[in-house]
Amino acid sequence: MPYFDREDIQRLSRLKTEPYWVTSVFLATDKSLFSKKQISLNVKNLLAEARTRLEQLQVSKEIRSSLEADLETVAQSMPSQLNSLRHPGIAILSCSGKGFLETFNLPHPPRNRVIFDPNPYLRPLMAILERYHRICVLLLSRRQAKWYQVFMGEASLLETLTSDVPGKVREGGWEGYESKRIERHIEAHVHDHLKMVSQKTFNLFKQKPFDWLFLGCEDKLFSDFEPLLHNYLKEKLKARIKVKTTDSPEKIRHEATELETKLKREEEKKAVERLVTELEAGGAAVAGLKETLRQINANNIQMLLVSHNFSRPGRFCPACRFLYLEEKTCPACKQPTTEASDIVDEALGFAMVKAYPVRQITPPSRLDHYGKIGALLRYKA
Ligand SMILES: [Zn+2]
Protein backbone atom coordinates (compact mmCIF):
# COMPACT_ATOMS: atom_id res chain seq x y z
CA MET A 1 0.00 0.00 0.00
CA PRO A 2 1.37 3.43 -0.90
CA TYR A 3 1.75 5.87 1.96
CA PHE A 4 -0.38 8.68 0.56
CA ASP A 5 -0.74 10.48 -2.72
CA ARG A 6 -1.63 13.78 -4.34
CA GLU A 7 -5.35 13.14 -3.91
CA ASP A 8 -4.90 12.89 -0.13
CA ILE A 9 -3.06 16.20 -0.06
CA GLN A 10 -5.65 17.90 -2.22
CA ARG A 11 -8.46 16.52 -0.06
CA LEU A 12 -6.71 17.69 3.12
CA SER A 13 -5.97 21.13 1.73
CA ARG A 14 -9.70 21.57 1.18
CA LEU A 15 -10.54 20.41 4.71
CA LYS A 16 -12.71 22.90 6.60
CA THR A 17 -12.52 22.77 10.37
CA GLU A 18 -13.76 26.23 11.34
CA PRO A 19 -13.99 27.42 14.01
CA TYR A 20 -11.53 24.79 15.28
CA TRP A 21 -7.82 24.47 14.60
CA VAL A 22 -5.85 21.41 13.57
CA THR A 23 -2.98 19.75 15.43
CA SER A 24 -0.37 18.30 13.07
CA VAL A 25 2.15 15.94 14.62
CA PHE A 26 5.24 14.63 12.83
CA LEU A 27 7.32 11.89 14.37
CA ALA A 28 10.50 10.10 13.40
CA THR A 29 9.83 6.47 14.24
CA ASP A 30 12.68 4.78 12.42
CA LYS A 31 13.43 1.73 14.51
CA SER A 32 16.74 1.28 12.73
CA LEU A 33 17.82 4.70 14.06
CA PHE A 34 16.16 4.79 17.51
CA SER A 35 15.14 2.22 20.09
CA LYS A 36 11.44 1.97 20.93
CA LYS A 37 12.23 3.41 24.34
CA GLN A 38 13.97 6.40 22.76
CA ILE A 39 11.04 6.97 20.42
CA SER A 40 8.50 6.96 23.30
CA LEU A 41 10.70 9.35 25.25
CA ASN A 42 10.94 11.68 22.24
CA VAL A 43 7.15 11.62 21.89
CA LYS A 44 6.69 12.38 25.59
CA ASN A 45 9.05 15.36 25.42
CA LEU A 46 7.52 16.61 22.21
CA LEU A 47 4.00 16.52 23.66
CA ALA A 48 5.12 18.20 26.90
CA GLU A 49 6.71 21.01 24.89
CA ALA A 50 3.53 21.32 22.81
CA ARG A 51 1.33 21.54 25.94
CA THR A 52 3.45 24.41 27.27
CA ARG A 53 3.20 26.17 23.94
CA LEU A 54 -0.57 25.65 23.83
CA GLU A 55 -0.96 27.29 27.26
CA GLN A 56 0.58 30.47 25.87
CA LEU A 57 -1.37 30.44 22.61
CA GLN A 58 -3.86 33.32 22.21
CA VAL A 59 -6.97 31.44 21.08
CA SER A 60 -10.60 31.11 22.10
CA LYS A 61 -11.68 28.64 24.76
CA GLU A 62 -13.32 26.25 22.29
CA ILE A 63 -10.26 26.18 20.01
CA ARG A 64 -8.01 25.54 23.00
CA SER A 65 -10.04 22.66 24.37
CA SER A 66 -10.15 21.04 20.90
CA LEU A 67 -6.34 21.33 20.64
CA GLU A 68 -5.92 19.92 24.16
CA ALA A 69 -8.08 16.98 23.20
CA ASP A 70 -5.88 16.48 20.09
CA LEU A 71 -2.75 16.15 22.23
CA GLU A 72 -4.58 13.74 24.51
CA THR A 73 -5.64 11.61 21.52
CA VAL A 74 -2.06 11.47 20.24
CA ALA A 75 -0.66 10.61 23.69
CA GLN A 76 -3.19 7.81 24.19
CA SER A 77 -2.79 6.27 20.75
CA MET A 78 1.02 6.26 20.96
CA PRO A 79 1.71 2.99 22.80
CA SER A 80 -0.30 0.93 20.32
CA GLN A 81 1.06 2.97 17.37
CA LEU A 82 4.63 2.24 18.45
CA ASN A 83 4.00 -1.48 18.74
CA SER A 84 2.77 -1.83 15.20
CA LEU A 85 5.12 0.65 13.57
CA ARG A 86 7.25 -0.52 10.72
CA HIS A 87 7.68 2.84 8.99
CA PRO A 88 10.42 5.47 9.40
CA GLY A 89 7.92 8.17 10.29
CA ILE A 90 4.32 9.07 10.95
CA ALA A 91 2.13 12.13 10.60
CA ILE A 92 -1.00 12.52 12.73
CA LEU A 93 -3.53 15.20 11.84
CA SER A 94 -6.24 15.80 14.38
CA CYS A 95 -9.14 18.19 14.95
CA SER A 96 -11.12 16.88 17.91
CA GLY A 97 -13.70 19.65 17.64
CA LYS A 98 -14.72 18.25 14.24
CA GLY A 99 -14.06 14.62 15.10
CA PHE A 100 -11.31 14.52 12.46
CA LEU A 101 -8.29 12.23 12.83
CA GLU A 102 -5.96 10.85 10.18
CA THR A 103 -2.61 9.10 10.37
CA PHE A 104 -0.11 8.75 7.52
CA ASN A 105 2.97 6.58 7.35
CA LEU A 106 6.02 8.35 6.01
CA PRO A 107 8.72 6.74 3.86
CA HIS A 108 11.50 8.58 5.70
CA PRO A 109 11.87 10.15 9.14
CA PRO A 110 10.57 13.74 9.46
CA ARG A 111 11.72 16.35 11.95
CA ASN A 112 9.79 15.79 15.21
CA ARG A 113 7.28 18.56 15.69
CA VAL A 114 3.76 19.61 16.66
CA ILE A 115 2.07 22.42 14.76
CA PHE A 116 -1.14 24.21 15.85
CA ASP A 117 -2.73 25.99 12.95
CA PRO A 118 -6.18 26.77 11.51
CA ASN A 119 -5.27 24.32 8.71
CA PRO A 120 -3.52 20.96 8.59
CA TYR A 121 0.23 21.45 8.13
CA LEU A 122 0.85 19.63 4.87
CA ARG A 123 4.29 20.83 3.83
CA PRO A 124 6.26 17.84 5.09
CA LEU A 125 3.85 15.59 3.17
CA MET A 126 4.15 17.75 0.06
CA ALA A 127 7.94 17.63 0.32
CA ILE A 128 7.83 13.85 0.44
CA LEU A 129 5.57 13.74 -2.61
CA GLU A 130 8.01 15.98 -4.45
CA ARG A 131 10.78 13.47 -3.83
CA TYR A 132 8.99 10.39 -5.09
CA HIS A 133 7.68 9.55 -8.52
CA ARG A 134 4.74 7.44 -9.45
CA ILE A 135 6.39 4.76 -11.53
CA CYS A 136 4.90 2.17 -13.81
CA VAL A 137 7.23 -0.79 -14.38
CA LEU A 138 6.35 -2.72 -17.51
CA LEU A 139 7.98 -6.12 -17.92
CA LEU A 140 7.67 -7.53 -21.37
CA SER A 141 8.41 -10.80 -23.10
CA ARG A 142 7.27 -12.13 -26.48
CA ARG A 143 4.08 -13.51 -24.99
CA GLN A 144 3.75 -11.97 -21.56
CA ALA A 145 3.48 -8.57 -19.94
CA LYS A 146 3.30 -7.48 -16.31
CA TRP A 147 2.61 -4.01 -14.98
CA TYR A 148 3.75 -2.94 -11.54
CA GLN A 149 3.12 0.31 -9.75
CA VAL A 150 6.08 1.52 -7.68
CA PHE A 151 5.53 4.46 -5.37
CA MET A 152 7.42 5.59 -2.28
CA GLY A 153 9.47 2.44 -2.22
CA GLU A 154 6.54 0.03 -2.41
CA ALA A 155 5.51 -2.09 -5.39
CA SER A 156 2.20 -3.62 -6.33
CA LEU A 157 1.21 -5.72 -9.33
CA LEU A 158 -1.36 -3.92 -11.48
CA GLU A 159 -2.03 -6.28 -14.38
CA THR A 160 -0.78 -9.37 -16.17
CA LEU A 161 -1.32 -10.27 -19.79
CA THR A 162 -0.48 -13.52 -21.57
CA SER A 163 -0.97 -13.69 -25.32
CA ASP A 164 -1.34 -16.79 -27.45
CA VAL A 165 2.00 -16.56 -29.27
CA PRO A 166 3.35 -19.83 -30.73
CA GLY A 167 6.92 -20.86 -29.81
CA LYS A 168 9.90 -20.07 -32.02
CA VAL A 169 10.78 -22.32 -34.95
CA ARG A 170 13.48 -24.74 -34.00
CA GLU A 171 16.78 -24.36 -35.86
CA GLY A 172 17.09 -26.48 -38.99
CA GLY A 173 13.80 -28.33 -38.57
CA TRP A 174 12.22 -27.07 -41.77
CA GLU A 175 13.15 -26.22 -45.32
CA GLY A 176 14.05 -22.52 -45.67
CA TYR A 177 10.82 -21.38 -47.34
CA GLU A 178 8.42 -23.09 -44.97
CA SER A 179 10.31 -22.01 -41.85
CA LYS A 180 10.34 -18.37 -43.07
CA ARG A 181 6.58 -18.51 -43.53
CA ILE A 182 6.05 -19.85 -40.02
CA GLU A 183 8.48 -17.29 -38.66
CA ARG A 184 6.44 -14.50 -40.24
CA HIS A 185 3.27 -15.99 -38.82
CA ILE A 186 4.78 -16.00 -35.32
CA GLU A 187 6.13 -12.48 -35.69
CA ALA A 188 2.62 -11.29 -36.61
CA HIS A 189 1.40 -12.78 -33.32
CA VAL A 190 4.19 -11.05 -31.42
CA HIS A 191 3.34 -7.78 -33.14
CA ASP A 192 -0.32 -8.12 -32.09
CA HIS A 193 0.82 -8.90 -28.57
CA LEU A 194 3.01 -5.77 -28.44
CA LYS A 195 0.17 -3.65 -29.81
CA MET A 196 -2.12 -4.98 -27.11
CA VAL A 197 0.49 -4.27 -24.44
CA SER A 198 0.93 -0.72 -25.74
CA GLN A 199 -2.83 -0.11 -25.65
CA LYS A 200 -3.14 -1.62 -22.18
CA THR A 201 -0.30 0.58 -20.89
CA PHE A 202 -2.05 3.65 -22.23
CA ASN A 203 -5.34 2.58 -20.61
CA LEU A 204 -3.59 2.13 -17.27
CA PHE A 205 -2.01 5.57 -17.68
CA LYS A 206 -5.43 7.12 -18.34
CA GLN A 207 -6.92 5.41 -15.27
CA LYS A 208 -4.09 6.45 -12.98
CA PRO A 209 -1.42 8.68 -14.53
CA PHE A 210 2.20 7.88 -13.69
CA ASP A 211 5.26 10.14 -13.90
CA TRP A 212 7.76 7.62 -15.19
CA LEU A 213 7.65 4.42 -17.17
CA PHE A 214 10.40 1.83 -16.67
CA LEU A 215 10.58 -0.90 -19.27
CA GLY A 216 12.15 -4.31 -18.78
CA CYS A 217 12.63 -6.37 -21.94
CA GLU A 218 15.20 -7.70 -24.41
CA ASP A 219 16.85 -5.29 -26.87
CA LYS A 220 15.24 -6.91 -29.92
CA LEU A 221 11.77 -6.60 -28.40
CA PHE A 222 12.46 -3.02 -27.33
CA SER A 223 13.11 -1.84 -30.89
CA ASP A 224 9.83 -3.47 -31.99
CA PHE A 225 7.83 -2.17 -29.05
CA GLU A 226 9.03 1.39 -28.56
CA PRO A 227 7.56 2.74 -31.86
CA LEU A 228 4.16 1.28 -30.86
CA LEU A 229 3.99 3.33 -27.66
CA HIS A 230 1.62 6.26 -27.52
CA ASN A 231 3.48 9.58 -27.85
CA TYR A 232 2.59 10.56 -24.26
CA LEU A 233 4.14 7.37 -23.02
CA LYS A 234 7.29 7.80 -25.11
CA GLU A 235 7.86 10.96 -23.07
CA LYS A 236 7.23 9.06 -19.83
CA LEU A 237 9.62 6.25 -20.76
CA LYS A 238 12.44 7.23 -18.47
CA ALA A 239 14.67 4.18 -18.42
CA ARG A 240 15.11 0.50 -19.19
CA ILE A 241 15.21 -1.73 -16.18
CA LYS A 242 17.07 -5.01 -15.84
CA VAL A 243 14.28 -7.26 -14.59
CA LYS A 244 12.22 -9.97 -16.25
CA THR A 245 8.54 -10.95 -16.08
CA THR A 246 9.59 -13.97 -14.03
CA ASP A 247 11.43 -11.98 -11.33
CA SER A 248 9.94 -11.70 -7.85
CA PRO A 249 8.00 -8.58 -6.82
CA GLU A 250 10.67 -7.91 -4.19
CA LYS A 251 13.41 -7.89 -6.83
CA ILE A 252 11.31 -5.60 -9.03
CA ARG A 253 10.67 -3.24 -6.10
CA HIS A 254 14.36 -3.18 -5.24
CA GLU A 255 15.61 -2.57 -8.79
CA ALA A 256 12.96 0.07 -9.50
CA THR A 257 13.67 2.10 -6.35
CA GLU A 258 17.44 1.88 -6.95
CA LEU A 259 16.91 3.15 -10.48
CA GLU A 260 14.62 5.91 -9.23
CA THR A 261 17.25 7.09 -6.74
CA LYS A 262 19.93 7.06 -9.44
CA LEU A 263 17.79 9.04 -11.88
CA LYS A 264 16.75 11.46 -9.15
CA ARG A 265 20.38 12.15 -8.27
CA GLU A 266 21.15 12.75 -11.93
CA GLU A 267 18.22 15.16 -12.15
CA GLU A 268 19.41 16.97 -9.02
CA LYS A 269 22.93 17.21 -10.37
CA LYS A 270 21.70 18.58 -13.70
CA ALA A 271 19.52 21.17 -11.96
CA VAL A 272 22.43 22.37 -9.77
CA GLU A 273 24.75 22.51 -12.81
CA ARG A 274 22.17 24.58 -14.65
CA LEU A 275 21.85 26.98 -11.72
CA VAL A 276 25.61 27.35 -11.30
CA THR A 277 26.16 27.91 -15.03
CA GLU A 278 23.45 30.56 -15.04
CA LEU A 279 24.84 32.25 -11.91
CA GLU A 280 28.39 32.32 -13.23
CA ALA A 281 27.24 33.77 -16.54
CA GLY A 282 25.27 36.44 -14.66
CA GLY A 283 22.04 35.14 -16.16
CA ALA A 284 18.48 34.64 -14.87
CA ALA A 285 19.30 33.05 -11.53
CA VAL A 286 19.85 33.91 -7.87
CA ALA A 287 21.45 32.16 -4.91
CA GLY A 288 21.24 32.55 -1.15
CA LEU A 289 18.18 32.77 1.07
CA LYS A 290 17.70 36.56 1.06
CA GLU A 291 17.82 36.94 -2.73
CA THR A 292 15.73 33.84 -3.31
CA LEU A 293 12.99 35.08 -0.95
CA ARG A 294 13.01 38.41 -2.77
CA GLN A 295 12.42 36.64 -6.12
CA ILE A 296 9.72 34.43 -4.61
CA ASN A 297 7.93 37.59 -3.44
CA ALA A 298 8.33 39.04 -6.94
CA ASN A 299 6.75 35.87 -8.37
CA ASN A 300 9.81 35.47 -10.59
CA ILE A 301 10.64 31.79 -10.07
CA GLN A 302 11.06 29.21 -12.77
CA MET A 303 12.53 26.50 -10.53
CA LEU A 304 13.42 26.48 -6.85
CA LEU A 305 16.43 24.52 -5.59
CA VAL A 306 16.87 23.78 -1.89
CA SER A 307 19.39 21.68 -0.10
CA HIS A 308 17.49 18.95 1.71
CA ASN A 309 16.77 19.79 5.39
CA PHE A 310 18.10 23.36 5.06
CA SER A 311 16.07 25.53 7.42
CA ARG A 312 16.29 29.03 8.87
CA PRO A 313 13.93 31.12 10.98
CA GLY A 314 12.44 34.14 9.26
CA ARG A 315 9.37 36.33 9.08
CA PHE A 316 6.32 36.60 6.89
CA CYS A 317 3.65 39.20 6.30
CA PRO A 318 0.20 37.80 7.23
CA ALA A 319 -1.45 40.40 4.98
CA CYS A 320 0.38 39.90 1.68
CA ARG A 321 2.09 36.54 2.48
CA PHE A 322 5.51 37.93 1.51
CA LEU A 323 8.52 36.16 2.99
CA TYR A 324 11.43 37.91 4.70
CA LEU A 325 14.57 37.10 6.61
CA GLU A 326 14.37 39.80 9.27
CA GLU A 327 12.04 42.67 8.30
CA LYS A 328 9.85 43.46 11.33
CA THR A 329 7.58 45.59 9.15
CA CYS A 330 6.46 44.50 5.71
CA PRO A 331 8.04 46.92 3.20
CA ALA A 332 5.11 46.32 0.84
CA CYS A 333 2.12 47.03 3.11
CA LYS A 334 3.72 48.46 6.30
CA GLN A 335 2.00 45.82 8.49
CA PRO A 336 3.98 44.12 11.25
CA THR A 337 5.39 40.75 10.13
CA THR A 338 5.02 37.46 12.02
CA GLU A 339 7.79 35.12 13.07
CA ALA A 340 8.14 31.91 11.07
CA SER A 341 10.09 29.14 12.73
CA ASP A 342 11.28 27.96 9.33
CA ILE A 343 11.15 30.39 6.44
CA VAL A 344 12.46 27.74 4.01
CA ASP A 345 9.38 25.68 4.81
CA GLU A 346 7.24 28.71 4.03
CA ALA A 347 9.10 29.14 0.75
CA LEU A 348 8.50 25.50 -0.17
CA GLY A 349 4.82 25.80 0.67
CA PHE A 350 4.61 28.92 -1.43
CA ALA A 351 6.20 27.07 -4.35
CA MET A 352 3.67 24.24 -3.99
CA VAL A 353 0.76 26.66 -4.03
CA LYS A 354 2.17 28.49 -7.07
CA ALA A 355 3.11 25.16 -8.69
CA TYR A 356 6.75 26.10 -9.24
CA PRO A 357 8.92 23.05 -9.77
CA VAL A 358 11.08 22.39 -6.70
CA ARG A 359 14.25 20.31 -6.59
CA GLN A 360 15.34 19.22 -3.15
CA ILE A 361 19.04 18.57 -3.45
CA THR A 362 20.80 15.87 -1.47
CA PRO A 363 23.86 17.28 0.28
CA PRO A 364 26.76 17.48 -0.24
CA SER A 365 26.39 19.29 -3.54
CA ARG A 366 27.67 22.43 -5.26
CA LEU A 367 24.54 24.19 -3.96
CA ASP A 368 26.21 24.18 -0.51
CA HIS A 369 28.66 26.80 -1.83
CA TYR A 370 25.81 29.01 -2.94
CA GLY A 371 23.90 29.34 0.33
CA LYS A 372 22.00 26.02 0.06
CA ILE A 373 19.13 27.65 -1.78
CA GLY A 374 18.73 29.27 -5.17
CA ALA A 375 16.39 29.70 -8.07
CA LEU A 376 16.28 29.80 -11.81
CA LEU A 377 14.25 32.86 -12.70
CA ARG A 378 11.63 33.61 -15.29
CA TYR A 379 13.42 36.84 -16.17
CA LYS A 380 16.74 38.35 -15.15
CA ALA A 381 16.56 40.14 -11.79
ZN1 LIG B 1 2.67 42.94 3.64
mmCIF file of N, CA and C and ligand atoms in Angstrom, residues 317 319-322 324 330-335, ligand 1:
data_model
loop_
_atom_site.group_PDB
_atom_site.id
_atom_site.type_symbol
_atom_site.label_atom_id
_atom_site.label_comp_id
_atom_site.label_asym_id
_atom_site.label_seq_id
_atom_site.Cartn_x
_atom_site.Cartn_y
_atom_site.Cartn_z
ATOM 1 N N CYS A 317 4.701 38.210 6.138
ATOM 2 C CA CYS A 317 3.646 39.196 6.297
ATOM 3 C C CYS A 317 2.296 38.484 6.190
ATOM 4 N N ALA A 319 -0.542 39.721 5.906
ATOM 5 C CA ALA A 319 -1.448 40.400 4.979
ATOM 6 C C ALA A 319 -1.150 40.022 3.536
ATOM 7 N N CYS A 320 0.102 40.203 3.090
ATOM 8 C CA CYS A 320 0.377 39.895 1.683
ATOM 9 C C CYS A 320 1.175 38.615 1.480
ATOM 10 N N ARG A 321 1.406 37.850 2.545
ATOM 11 C CA ARG A 321 2.091 36.541 2.482
ATOM 12 C C ARG A 321 3.534 36.635 1.973
ATOM 13 N N PHE A 322 4.124 37.819 1.947
ATOM 14 C CA PHE A 322 5.512 37.931 1.513
ATOM 15 C C PHE A 322 6.442 37.346 2.573
ATOM 16 N N TYR A 324 10.251 37.092 4.416
ATOM 17 C CA TYR A 324 11.430 37.909 4.695
ATOM 18 C C TYR A 324 12.365 37.174 5.630
ATOM 19 N N CYS A 330 6.496 44.875 7.123
ATOM 20 C CA CYS A 330 6.457 44.495 5.710
ATOM 21 C C CYS A 330 6.690 45.736 4.844
ATOM 22 N N PRO A 331 7.760 45.748 4.034
ATOM 23 C CA PRO A 331 8.041 46.915 3.200
ATOM 24 C C PRO A 331 6.914 47.183 2.192
ATOM 25 N N ALA A 332 6.157 46.157 1.848
ATOM 26 C CA ALA A 332 5.110 46.322 0.837
ATOM 27 C C ALA A 332 3.853 46.975 1.407
ATOM 28 N N CYS A 333 3.399 46.528 2.597
ATOM 29 C CA CYS A 333 2.119 47.031 3.108
ATOM 30 C C CYS A 333 2.228 47.710 4.480
ATOM 31 N N LYS A 334 3.454 47.773 5.017
ATOM 32 C CA LYS A 334 3.716 48.455 6.295
ATOM 33 C C LYS A 334 3.054 47.777 7.516
ATOM 34 N N GLN A 335 2.557 46.570 7.353
ATOM 35 C CA GLN A 335 1.998 45.823 8.487
ATOM 36 C C GLN A 335 3.147 45.136 9.234
HETATM 37 ZN ZN ZN B 1 2.675 42.936 3.637
#
